Tab-separated table of C-alpha atoms in Angstrom:
chain	number	residue	atom	x	y	z
A	1	MET	CA	81.313	63.610	65.753
A	2	SER	CA	79.515	65.509	68.473
A	3	ARG	CA	82.746	66.258	70.634
A	4	PHE	CA	84.318	67.340	67.029
A	5	ARG	CA	81.548	69.650	66.397
A	6	THR	CA	82.170	71.134	69.690
A	7	ASP	CA	85.551	71.365	69.491
A	8	ILE	CA	85.389	73.182	66.121
A	9	GLN	CA	82.769	75.493	67.250
A	10	GLY	CA	85.142	76.746	70.390
A	11	TRP	CA	87.862	77.480	67.983
A	12	LEU	CA	85.522	79.248	65.512
A	13	LEU	CA	84.505	81.443	68.381
A	14	LEU	CA	88.083	81.705	69.448
A	15	LEU	CA	89.069	82.930	66.064
A	16	PRO	CA	88.444	86.415	66.266
A	17	ALA	CA	90.283	86.989	69.124
A	18	ALA	CA	93.080	84.969	68.260
A	19	VAL	CA	93.497	86.952	64.791
A	20	LEU	CA	93.856	90.149	66.595
A	21	LEU	CA	96.214	88.741	69.105
A	22	ALA	CA	98.247	87.311	66.292
A	23	ALA	CA	98.318	90.593	64.024
A	24	PHE	CA	98.841	93.042	66.897
A	25	THR	CA	100.724	91.348	69.466
A	26	HIS	CA	102.730	88.226	68.298
A	27	TYR	CA	103.414	89.705	64.660
A	28	PRO	CA	104.495	93.343	65.987
A	29	ALA	CA	106.853	91.524	68.684
A	30	LEU	CA	108.313	89.123	65.975
A	31	ALA	CA	108.926	91.809	63.670
A	32	THR	CA	110.482	93.882	66.173
A	33	LEU	CA	112.914	91.357	67.106
A	34	TRP	CA	113.657	90.840	63.295
A	35	PHE	CA	114.394	94.601	62.858
A	36	SER	CA	116.553	94.903	65.816
A	37	PHE	CA	119.184	93.104	63.722
A	38	PHE	CA	119.455	95.539	60.950
A	39	THR	CA	120.348	99.268	60.811
A	40	THR	CA	117.627	102.224	60.087
A	41	PRO	CA	116.829	102.629	56.299
A	42	ARG	CA	117.581	106.429	55.351
A	43	GLY	CA	116.763	107.529	52.047
A	44	ASN	CA	118.054	105.461	49.324
A	45	ARG	CA	120.243	103.224	51.602
A	46	PRO	CA	118.284	100.312	52.644
A	47	ALA	CA	118.414	98.276	55.985
A	48	ARG	CA	121.675	96.349	56.070
A	49	PHE	CA	121.934	93.294	58.461
A	50	ILE	CA	124.115	93.932	61.556
A	51	GLY	CA	123.445	90.968	63.692
A	52	LEU	CA	124.280	92.135	67.594
A	53	GLU	CA	125.472	95.253	66.949
A	54	ASN	CA	122.461	97.221	68.152
A	55	TYR	CA	122.427	95.305	71.274
A	56	HIS	CA	126.342	95.648	71.740
A	57	ALA	CA	126.160	99.531	71.329
A	58	MET	CA	123.287	99.252	73.973
A	59	LEU	CA	125.902	97.827	76.442
A	60	ALA	CA	128.201	101.021	75.742
A	61	ASP	CA	125.095	103.777	75.713
A	62	PRO	CA	125.004	105.199	79.549
A	63	VAL	CA	121.741	106.739	78.327
A	64	PHE	CA	120.282	103.325	78.312
A	65	TRP	CA	121.477	101.912	81.597
A	66	THR	CA	120.441	105.645	83.262
A	67	ALA	CA	116.749	105.081	81.823
A	68	LEU	CA	116.570	101.012	82.828
A	69	SER	CA	117.821	102.055	86.440
A	70	ASN	CA	115.222	104.910	86.376
A	71	SER	CA	112.642	102.200	84.964
A	72	LEU	CA	113.481	99.820	87.702
A	73	LEU	CA	113.287	102.537	90.603
A	74	PHE	CA	110.198	103.784	89.358
A	75	ALA	CA	108.414	100.120	89.605
A	76	LEU	CA	109.946	99.434	92.772
A	77	VAL	CA	108.625	102.423	94.599
A	78	THR	CA	105.258	102.836	92.355
A	79	VAL	CA	104.210	99.631	92.534
A	80	PRO	CA	104.082	98.648	96.197
A	81	LEU	CA	102.482	102.148	96.956
A	82	ILE	CA	99.713	101.735	94.464
A	83	ILE	CA	98.680	98.391	95.840
A	84	ALA	CA	98.995	99.501	99.503
A	85	ILE	CA	97.009	102.269	98.927
A	86	ALA	CA	94.420	100.658	96.472
A	87	LEU	CA	93.822	98.283	99.033
A	88	ALA	CA	93.538	100.664	101.747
A	89	MET	CA	90.957	102.578	99.869
A	90	ALA	CA	89.147	99.369	99.123
A	91	LEU	CA	88.775	98.356	102.696
A	92	TRP	CA	87.738	101.879	103.558
A	93	VAL	CA	85.088	102.087	100.880
A	94	ASN	CA	83.834	98.654	101.757
A	95	SER	CA	83.274	99.445	105.387
A	96	ARG	CA	79.734	100.851	106.578
A	97	ILE	CA	80.449	104.498	106.508
A	98	GLY	CA	78.016	107.059	105.164
A	99	GLY	CA	78.678	108.655	101.865
A	100	ARG	CA	80.584	105.546	100.576
A	101	GLY	CA	79.552	106.184	97.110
A	102	LEU	CA	80.657	109.390	96.966
A	103	LEU	CA	83.913	108.377	98.478
A	104	ARG	CA	84.091	105.612	95.581
A	105	LEU	CA	83.697	108.025	93.333
A	106	ALA	CA	86.372	110.615	94.472
A	107	TYR	CA	88.999	107.725	94.358
A	108	PHE	CA	88.001	106.294	91.020
A	109	THR	CA	87.875	109.822	89.229
A	110	PRO	CA	91.809	110.246	88.456
A	111	THR	CA	91.615	107.170	86.633
A	112	ILE	CA	89.170	108.398	83.899
A	113	LEU	CA	90.761	111.682	83.314
A	114	PRO	CA	93.031	111.488	80.207
A	115	MET	CA	96.785	111.148	81.093
A	116	ILE	CA	97.728	114.463	79.299
A	117	ALA	CA	95.232	116.337	81.436
A	118	VAL	CA	96.294	114.916	84.469
A	119	ALA	CA	99.997	115.916	83.539
A	120	ASN	CA	99.078	119.436	83.078
A	121	ILE	CA	97.152	119.587	86.591
A	122	TRP	CA	100.514	118.548	88.310
A	123	LEU	CA	102.388	120.717	86.255
A	124	PHE	CA	100.405	123.320	87.959
A	125	PHE	CA	101.248	121.807	91.578
A	126	TYR	CA	104.903	121.694	90.560
A	127	THR	CA	105.499	124.885	89.131
A	128	PRO	CA	107.789	127.301	91.110
A	129	ASP	CA	106.705	130.198	92.800
A	130	TYR	CA	103.222	130.239	92.321
A	131	GLY	CA	102.546	126.382	91.925
A	132	LEU	CA	100.492	124.846	94.494
A	133	LEU	CA	103.047	123.001	96.323
A	134	ASP	CA	105.161	126.436	96.470
A	135	GLN	CA	102.363	128.178	97.394
A	136	ILE	CA	101.656	125.823	100.760
A	137	ARG	CA	105.617	126.050	101.183
A	138	GLY	CA	105.512	130.080	101.129
A	139	LEU	CA	102.903	130.090	104.040
A	140	PHE	CA	105.483	128.432	106.444
A	141	GLY	CA	108.169	130.789	104.872
A	142	LEU	CA	110.260	127.771	103.023
A	143	PRO	CA	111.890	129.011	99.638
A	144	ALA	CA	110.860	127.799	96.596
A	145	VAL	CA	111.621	124.549	94.895
A	146	ASN	CA	112.022	123.770	91.337
A	147	TRP	CA	110.478	120.340	91.530
A	148	LEU	CA	110.658	118.870	87.918
A	149	GLY	CA	114.109	121.320	87.345
A	150	SER	CA	116.050	119.621	89.925
A	151	ARG	CA	117.816	116.003	89.488
A	152	ASP	CA	116.959	115.225	93.069
A	153	THR	CA	113.268	115.345	92.635
A	154	ALA	CA	112.036	115.094	89.000
A	155	LEU	CA	111.744	111.171	89.002
A	156	TRP	CA	110.041	111.520	92.317
A	157	CYS	CA	107.301	113.732	91.014
A	158	LEU	CA	106.605	111.366	88.346
A	159	MET	CA	106.147	109.049	90.733
A	160	ALA	CA	103.852	110.864	93.051
A	161	VAL	CA	101.405	111.519	89.561
A	162	SER	CA	101.439	107.598	88.469
A	163	VAL	CA	100.631	106.590	91.900
A	164	TRP	CA	97.712	109.240	92.075
A	165	LYS	CA	96.668	108.228	88.602
A	166	GLU	CA	96.590	104.189	88.996
A	167	ALA	CA	95.541	103.374	92.892
A	168	GLY	CA	91.880	104.561	92.098
A	169	PHE	CA	91.819	102.039	89.108
A	170	PHE	CA	92.943	98.850	91.153
A	171	MET	CA	90.971	100.077	94.069
A	172	ILE	CA	87.789	98.645	92.137
A	173	PHE	CA	89.295	95.183	91.405
A	174	TYR	CA	90.176	95.025	95.435
A	175	LEU	CA	86.613	96.369	96.112
A	176	ALA	CA	84.795	93.625	93.719
A	177	ALA	CA	87.074	91.204	95.696
A	178	LEU	CA	86.291	92.080	98.976
A	179	GLN	CA	82.730	91.819	98.301
A	180	GLN	CA	82.936	88.250	97.089
A	181	ILE	CA	84.410	87.521	100.516
A	182	SER	CA	81.567	85.619	102.851
A	183	PRO	CA	81.196	87.963	105.931
A	184	ASP	CA	80.691	84.383	107.961
A	185	LEU	CA	84.435	83.966	107.991
A	186	ALA	CA	85.230	87.520	109.836
A	187	GLU	CA	82.132	86.967	112.104
A	188	ALA	CA	83.378	83.512	113.204
A	189	ALA	CA	86.659	84.395	113.527
A	190	ALA	CA	85.365	87.360	116.162
A	191	MET	CA	83.761	84.883	117.713
A	192	GLU	CA	86.810	83.447	118.773
A	193	GLY	CA	88.286	86.186	119.673
A	194	ALA	CA	90.245	87.444	116.924
A	195	GLY	CA	91.070	91.135	115.942
A	196	ARG	CA	90.821	93.286	113.091
A	197	TRP	CA	94.150	92.978	112.389
A	198	HIS	CA	94.258	89.276	112.909
A	199	ILE	CA	91.062	88.882	110.786
A	200	PHE	CA	92.708	90.908	107.801
A	201	ARG	CA	96.038	88.981	107.949
A	202	ARG	CA	94.846	85.398	108.351
A	203	ILE	CA	91.591	85.489	106.486
A	204	THR	CA	91.100	88.544	104.316
A	205	PHE	CA	94.374	89.134	102.824
A	206	PRO	CA	95.217	85.392	101.694
A	207	LEU	CA	91.633	85.444	100.371
A	208	LEU	CA	92.740	88.476	98.159
A	209	MET	CA	95.989	87.063	96.735
A	210	PRO	CA	94.421	85.844	93.189
A	211	THR	CA	93.556	89.958	92.868
A	212	THR	CA	96.749	91.019	93.994
A	213	LEU	CA	98.336	88.894	91.714
A	214	PHE	CA	96.671	90.406	89.032
A	215	VAL	CA	96.938	94.020	90.463
A	216	LEU	CA	100.822	93.203	90.666
A	217	VAL	CA	101.469	91.950	86.799
A	218	ASN	CA	99.208	95.058	85.827
A	219	ALA	CA	100.723	97.606	87.799
A	220	VAL	CA	104.228	96.669	86.810
A	221	ILE	CA	102.946	96.639	83.089
A	222	ASN	CA	101.790	99.797	83.645
A	223	ALA	CA	104.921	101.054	85.341
A	224	PHE	CA	106.999	100.115	82.487
A	225	ARG	CA	104.914	101.847	79.976
A	226	VAL	CA	105.159	105.441	81.627
A	227	VAL	CA	105.671	107.858	78.620
A	228	ASP	CA	103.016	110.559	78.536
A	229	HIS	CA	103.412	112.567	81.630
A	230	VAL	CA	107.376	112.009	80.961
A	231	VAL	CA	106.644	113.803	77.790
A	232	VAL	CA	104.393	116.619	78.873
A	233	MET	CA	106.192	117.187	82.166
A	234	THR	CA	109.779	116.579	82.126
A	235	ARG	CA	111.167	115.317	78.616
A	236	GLY	CA	113.485	112.996	80.471
A	237	GLY	CA	114.921	115.903	82.055
A	238	PRO	CA	117.042	117.368	83.639
A	239	ASP	CA	120.152	115.602	82.361
A	240	ASN	CA	118.100	112.011	82.149
A	241	ALA	CA	117.225	111.973	85.550
A	242	SER	CA	113.843	111.288	84.669
A	243	THR	CA	114.175	109.392	81.501
A	244	LEU	CA	112.281	106.123	81.609
A	245	LEU	CA	113.088	103.062	79.300
A	246	LEU	CA	109.598	103.560	77.367
A	247	PHE	CA	110.420	107.073	76.773
A	248	TYR	CA	114.053	106.718	75.770
A	249	ILE	CA	112.495	103.975	72.812
A	250	PHE	CA	109.895	106.947	71.815
A	251	GLU	CA	112.660	109.121	71.547
A	252	THR	CA	115.140	107.081	69.842
A	253	GLY	CA	112.342	105.822	67.039
A	254	PHE	CA	110.802	108.843	66.559
A	255	LYS	CA	112.732	111.793	67.147
A	256	PHE	CA	116.095	110.163	66.306
A	257	TRP	CA	114.909	107.850	63.657
A	258	ASP	CA	116.965	104.948	65.002
A	259	GLN	CA	114.762	102.561	64.589
A	260	GLY	CA	116.879	99.018	64.501
A	261	TYR	CA	118.407	100.279	67.919
A	262	ALA	CA	114.678	101.543	69.260
A	263	ALA	CA	113.517	97.826	68.138
A	264	ALA	CA	116.736	96.403	70.459
A	265	LEU	CA	115.732	98.760	73.125
A	266	THR	CA	111.791	97.401	72.989
A	267	MET	CA	113.306	93.898	72.932
A	268	VAL	CA	115.016	94.251	75.935
A	269	LEU	CA	112.009	95.991	77.879
A	270	LEU	CA	109.917	92.772	76.390
A	271	ALA	CA	112.236	90.461	78.138
A	272	LEU	CA	112.342	92.568	81.043
A	273	LEU	CA	108.724	92.309	81.615
A	274	ALA	CA	108.279	88.649	80.890
A	275	LEU	CA	110.939	87.775	83.587
A	276	LEU	CA	109.192	89.950	86.048
A	277	ALA	CA	105.904	87.915	85.097
A	278	VAL	CA	107.755	84.632	85.187
A	279	VAL	CA	109.158	85.883	89.209
A	280	GLN	CA	105.764	87.055	90.167
A	281	PHE	CA	103.609	84.091	89.132
A	282	GLY	CA	106.414	82.009	90.543
A	283	LEU	CA	106.734	83.420	93.959
A	284	LEU	CA	103.043	84.428	94.705
A	285	GLU	CA	101.274	81.100	92.969
A	286	LYS	CA	101.900	79.085	95.955
A	287	ARG	CA	100.532	81.620	98.228
A	288	ILE	CA	97.155	81.962	96.383
A	289	HIS	CA	94.275	80.558	97.735
A	290	TYR	CA	91.273	79.822	95.158
A	291	ARG	CA	87.795	79.314	97.057
């Protein structure tokens, strides 16, 4: 009876979170899957079941493939950079240096800024002729560049904004993990003649693997849900060069009002994120050291 009461109490404590999770995560996902098999209702014309036609249309949609390739490239470039920079910043501000509290604040500040404000700040940097980047280029006699108006640079400019915005956030997790590592391990290794790089590679980084897995999963998710500064800075242009998958879903569902096709695109995005999460856990689980 005591065990039964404990189980009931545990389930009652979990019930509010379970209800919220089901209402705002599981139900919307299942509803989106259901809507992806229907046409979009327009006026007096109700939704009509069309099976996999939305998915077949997706395979022949060049904008979808462009958005998907842009999203994969975006994640492939930004995620490793964010992790490396966040870890480097955490190591730096965890060391015994003067003013490290000020450094931590400076590194974390971009995180608390609204994405719309960040996008407008970087719009000033990228503006041709009188933007900050072109003013610096002008000091060296270099011509102005239309950073956001060129197919060659637009997506890379968005990547720079994302890295600048996200690195400070993940630095906090690495900093917390570093402060949980006993200094006795590094001191013992140093007494045995190990250098700083050897200590980091053999002791510090393996003990940071649980945090790295957490950061990796969340950084990948964040890379695929970028939409705010795409809307503000490029609107997917020029010629879809900076169109990301979530932005294409937003345009399809709310601008072109094709909710059935947008639902199909959303299911592809969810399936892709789930596949990436499984791969990440499968590759890194054996390398994780829990203390």
